[in-house]
Amino acid sequence: MATIDLIVLGMLKKESLSAYDIQKLVEYRNISKWVKISTPSIYKKVIQLEEKGLISSRIEKDGKMPEKAVYSLTDAGKAEFEKLMLEISCKPVSMFLDFNAVIVNLESIPKESQTECLDHIESNITALKTCLEENIALKEHASDIPVTGMAVLQQQFLLVQALEEWIAALKKEFE
């Protein structure tokens, strides 16, 4: 998947990292909230990228810690990173919201179940909004958070606000 490639290559463009370090950065930056990326996919991806010659590894040992592979971008990886940046930025914007599969089928279930499903979706939107608010509050004054990272957090917050308004309006239609 090109998106995961771009995330991993982008992190390695800034600095050499182990797969564990990449995974921790994905968690810290909440990347999995806006890109489908999992811990196992990161470990698989670094192996694939190394096999393609886009990254290279060296084994490091730090004190009593076990040895670990630390990955760096190759020249081919730098070129692929730039290619993916242009390629992905040119793609039409798409939004895949899994709960839309529920929405399109709401009229096929009893009224009580419709309400329950809408309540669940609303609850999850509220939980996401709370998570984003906490994340923004923690990171908005942190010097290690890039402007682009905050921009994505703000984008996600605006989208969740719009979803919050949308679900409230939809619930009224189903009352």
mmCIF file of C-alpha atoms in Angstrom:
data_model
loop_
_atom_site.group_PDB
_atom_site.id
_atom_site.type_symbol
_atom_site.label_atom_id
_atom_site.label_comp_id
_atom_site.label_asym_id
_atom_site.label_seq_id
_atom_site.Cartn_x
_atom_site.Cartn_y
_atom_site.Cartn_z
ATOM 1 C CA MET A 1 0.000 0.000 0.000
ATOM 2 C CA ALA A 2 1.519 3.282 -1.131
ATOM 3 C CA THR A 3 0.283 5.233 1.904
ATOM 4 C CA ILE A 4 2.158 3.040 4.376
ATOM 5 C CA ASP A 5 5.216 3.214 2.134
ATOM 6 C CA LEU A 6 5.026 7.000 2.221
ATOM 7 C CA ILE A 7 4.633 7.118 6.010
ATOM 8 C CA VAL A 8 7.622 4.804 6.610
ATOM 9 C CA LEU A 9 9.841 6.396 3.961
ATOM 10 C CA GLY A 10 8.945 9.867 5.257
ATOM 11 C CA MET A 11 9.957 8.957 8.795
ATOM 12 C CA LEU A 12 13.214 7.445 7.576
ATOM 13 C CA LYS A 13 13.912 10.509 5.416
ATOM 14 C CA LYS A 14 14.185 12.512 8.631
ATOM 15 C CA GLU A 15 16.261 9.998 10.610
ATOM 16 C CA SER A 16 17.357 6.376 10.843
ATOM 17 C CA LEU A 17 14.965 4.306 12.943
ATOM 18 C CA SER A 18 14.211 0.748 13.971
ATOM 19 C CA ALA A 19 10.834 -0.770 13.109
ATOM 20 C CA TYR A 20 9.974 -0.455 16.806
ATOM 21 C CA ASP A 21 10.826 3.264 16.743
ATOM 22 C CA ILE A 22 8.666 3.738 13.635
ATOM 23 C CA GLN A 23 5.787 1.945 15.343
ATOM 24 C CA LYS A 24 6.168 4.149 18.453
ATOM 25 C CA LEU A 25 6.128 7.299 16.292
ATOM 26 C CA VAL A 26 2.975 6.074 14.536
ATOM 27 C CA GLU A 27 1.367 5.626 17.962
ATOM 28 C CA TYR A 28 2.627 8.956 19.337
ATOM 29 C CA ARG A 29 1.467 10.869 16.280
ATOM 30 C CA ASN A 30 -1.858 8.967 16.177
ATOM 31 C CA ILE A 31 -1.245 8.198 12.531
ATOM 32 C CA SER A 32 -3.412 5.085 12.721
ATOM 33 C CA LYS A 33 -6.413 7.375 13.383
ATOM 34 C CA TRP A 34 -6.196 8.772 9.859
ATOM 35 C CA VAL A 35 -4.278 6.141 7.865
ATOM 36 C CA LYS A 36 -4.909 2.397 7.988
ATOM 37 C CA ILE A 37 -1.605 1.256 9.448
ATOM 38 C CA SER A 38 -0.989 -1.397 12.080
ATOM 39 C CA THR A 39 2.010 -2.574 14.064
ATOM 40 C CA PRO A 40 2.386 -5.807 12.050
ATOM 41 C CA SER A 41 2.125 -3.855 8.784
ATOM 42 C CA ILE A 42 5.041 -1.635 9.828
ATOM 43 C CA TYR A 43 7.297 -4.617 10.499
ATOM 44 C CA LYS A 44 6.284 -6.253 7.192
ATOM 45 C CA LYS A 45 6.711 -2.967 5.346
ATOM 46 C CA VAL A 46 10.322 -2.375 6.426
ATOM 47 C CA ILE A 47 11.221 -5.882 5.229
ATOM 48 C CA GLN A 48 9.507 -5.246 1.864
ATOM 49 C CA LEU A 49 11.118 -1.824 1.458
ATOM 50 C CA GLU A 50 14.539 -3.292 2.222
ATOM 51 C CA GLU A 51 13.975 -6.111 -0.299
ATOM 52 C CA LYS A 52 13.127 -3.446 -2.912
ATOM 53 C CA GLY A 53 16.355 -1.575 -2.098
ATOM 54 C CA LEU A 54 14.501 1.525 -0.869
ATOM 55 C CA ILE A 55 15.914 1.257 2.645
ATOM 56 C CA SER A 56 18.951 -0.440 4.128
ATOM 57 C CA SER A 57 19.548 -1.770 7.607
ATOM 58 C CA ARG A 58 22.417 -1.991 9.989
ATOM 59 C CA ILE A 59 22.480 -3.910 13.253
ATOM 60 C CA GLU A 60 23.014 -1.857 16.406
ATOM 61 C CA LYS A 61 23.454 -2.884 20.002
ATOM 62 C CA ASP A 62 22.848 -0.390 22.793
ATOM 63 C CA GLY A 63 24.228 -1.450 26.161
ATOM 64 C CA LYS A 64 22.489 -4.550 27.486
ATOM 65 C CA MET A 65 19.591 -4.170 25.071
ATOM 66 C CA PRO A 66 19.250 -6.822 22.360
ATOM 67 C CA GLU A 67 20.519 -6.093 18.873
ATOM 68 C CA LYS A 68 18.123 -4.274 16.576
ATOM 69 C CA ALA A 69 17.982 -3.403 12.921
ATOM 70 C CA VAL A 70 18.079 0.324 12.248
ATOM 71 C CA TYR A 71 16.819 1.399 8.846
ATOM 72 C CA SER A 72 17.985 4.255 6.632
ATOM 73 C CA LEU A 73 16.721 5.585 3.339
ATOM 74 C CA THR A 74 18.750 4.699 0.238
ATOM 75 C CA ASP A 75 19.034 6.984 -2.789
ATOM 76 C CA ALA A 76 16.380 4.839 -4.469
ATOM 77 C CA GLY A 77 14.223 5.293 -1.347
ATOM 78 C CA LYS A 78 14.594 9.057 -1.529
ATOM 79 C CA ALA A 79 13.496 9.002 -5.164
ATOM 80 C CA GLU A 80 10.541 6.713 -4.343
ATOM 81 C CA PHE A 81 9.535 9.005 -1.461
ATOM 82 C CA GLU A 82 9.401 12.013 -3.804
ATOM 83 C CA LYS A 83 7.535 9.986 -6.447
ATOM 84 C CA LEU A 84 4.935 8.866 -3.873
ATOM 85 C CA MET A 85 4.524 12.418 -2.551
ATOM 86 C CA LEU A 86 3.584 13.637 -6.028
ATOM 87 C CA GLU A 87 1.558 10.540 -6.930
ATOM 88 C CA ILE A 88 -0.580 10.523 -3.768
ATOM 89 C CA SER A 89 -1.076 14.291 -3.737
ATOM 90 C CA CYS A 90 -2.548 14.042 -7.271
ATOM 91 C CA LYS A 91 -5.126 11.385 -6.357
ATOM 92 C CA PRO A 92 -8.756 12.410 -5.894
ATOM 93 C CA VAL A 93 -9.667 12.875 -2.239
ATOM 94 C CA SER A 94 -11.663 9.949 -0.906
ATOM 95 C CA MET A 95 -13.184 9.259 2.462
ATOM 96 C CA PHE A 96 -13.992 5.769 3.557
ATOM 97 C CA LEU A 97 -16.082 5.730 6.704
ATOM 98 C CA ASP A 98 -16.943 2.174 7.713
ATOM 99 C CA PHE A 99 -20.103 3.283 9.488
ATOM 100 C CA ASN A 100 -21.595 4.351 6.146
ATOM 101 C CA ALA A 101 -22.307 0.658 5.523
ATOM 102 C CA VAL A 102 -24.620 0.860 8.547
ATOM 103 C CA ILE A 103 -26.187 4.139 7.397
ATOM 104 C CA VAL A 104 -27.173 2.836 3.950
ATOM 105 C CA ASN A 105 -28.881 -0.157 5.590
ATOM 106 C CA LEU A 106 -30.663 1.607 8.468
ATOM 107 C CA GLU A 107 -34.088 1.407 6.871
ATOM 108 C CA SER A 108 -33.791 -2.391 6.772
ATOM 109 C CA ILE A 109 -33.898 -2.781 10.549
ATOM 110 C CA PRO A 110 -36.529 -2.022 13.212
ATOM 111 C CA LYS A 111 -36.846 1.529 14.606
ATOM 112 C CA GLU A 112 -35.287 0.576 17.982
ATOM 113 C CA SER A 113 -32.275 -0.930 16.230
ATOM 114 C CA GLN A 114 -31.935 2.148 14.010
ATOM 115 C CA THR A 115 -31.788 4.343 17.096
ATOM 116 C CA GLU A 116 -29.280 2.026 18.756
ATOM 117 C CA CYS A 117 -26.998 2.032 15.707
ATOM 118 C CA LEU A 118 -27.152 5.835 15.397
ATOM 119 C CA ASP A 119 -26.439 6.170 19.124
ATOM 120 C CA HIS A 120 -23.360 3.941 18.742
ATOM 121 C CA ILE A 121 -22.077 5.981 15.805
ATOM 122 C CA GLU A 122 -22.714 9.221 17.687
ATOM 123 C CA SER A 123 -20.919 7.861 20.748
ATOM 124 C CA ASN A 124 -17.894 6.887 18.639
ATOM 125 C CA ILE A 125 -17.805 10.310 16.993
ATOM 126 C CA THR A 126 -17.913 11.936 20.443
ATOM 127 C CA ALA A 127 -15.114 9.657 21.685
ATOM 128 C CA LEU A 128 -12.989 10.536 18.657
ATOM 129 C CA LYS A 129 -13.618 14.237 19.209
ATOM 130 C CA THR A 130 -12.570 13.928 22.864
ATOM 131 C CA CYS A 131 -9.420 12.046 21.856
ATOM 132 C CA LEU A 132 -8.557 14.720 19.290
ATOM 133 C CA GLU A 133 -9.205 17.542 21.777
ATOM 134 C CA GLU A 134 -6.886 15.884 24.306
ATOM 135 C CA ASN A 135 -4.256 15.232 21.665
ATOM 136 C CA ILE A 136 -4.370 18.821 20.401
ATOM 137 C CA ALA A 137 -4.157 20.179 23.958
ATOM 138 C CA LEU A 138 -1.109 17.990 24.652
ATOM 139 C CA LYS A 139 0.695 18.821 21.446
ATOM 140 C CA GLU A 140 -0.240 22.366 20.422
ATOM 141 C CA HIS A 141 2.578 23.926 22.444
ATOM 142 C CA ALA A 142 5.101 21.089 22.108
ATOM 143 C CA SER A 143 8.217 22.162 20.239
ATOM 144 C CA ASP A 144 8.788 18.708 18.732
ATOM 145 C CA ILE A 145 5.451 18.642 16.865
ATOM 146 C CA PRO A 146 5.847 19.853 13.283
ATOM 147 C CA VAL A 147 3.415 22.367 11.810
ATOM 148 C CA THR A 148 2.239 19.679 9.397
ATOM 149 C CA GLY A 149 1.449 17.323 12.284
ATOM 150 C CA MET A 150 -0.701 19.956 13.948
ATOM 151 C CA ALA A 151 -2.349 20.716 10.607
ATOM 152 C CA VAL A 152 -3.485 17.089 10.310
ATOM 153 C CA LEU A 153 -4.793 17.130 13.900
ATOM 154 C CA GLN A 154 -6.741 20.320 13.170
ATOM 155 C CA GLN A 155 -8.073 18.812 9.928
ATOM 156 C CA GLN A 156 -9.252 15.728 11.802
ATOM 157 C CA PHE A 157 -10.900 17.892 14.450
ATOM 158 C CA LEU A 158 -12.811 19.909 11.822
ATOM 159 C CA LEU A 159 -13.965 16.692 10.158
ATOM 160 C CA VAL A 160 -15.167 15.215 13.450
ATOM 161 C CA GLN A 161 -17.047 18.432 14.228
ATOM 162 C CA ALA A 162 -18.798 18.148 10.854
ATOM 163 C CA LEU A 163 -19.612 14.480 11.569
ATOM 164 C CA GLU A 164 -21.009 15.487 14.947
ATOM 165 C CA GLU A 165 -23.408 17.962 13.287
ATOM 166 C CA TRP A 166 -24.289 15.444 10.577
ATOM 167 C CA ILE A 167 -25.166 12.623 13.004
ATOM 168 C CA ALA A 168 -27.343 14.977 15.090
ATOM 169 C CA ALA A 169 -29.275 15.997 11.949
ATOM 170 C CA LEU A 170 -29.597 12.389 10.778
ATOM 171 C CA LYS A 171 -30.892 11.271 14.185
ATOM 172 C CA LYS A 172 -33.627 13.932 13.962
ATOM 173 C CA GLU A 173 -34.685 12.542 10.580
ATOM 174 C CA PHE A 174 -35.043 9.079 12.094
ATOM 175 C CA GLU A 175 -37.045 10.234 15.144
#
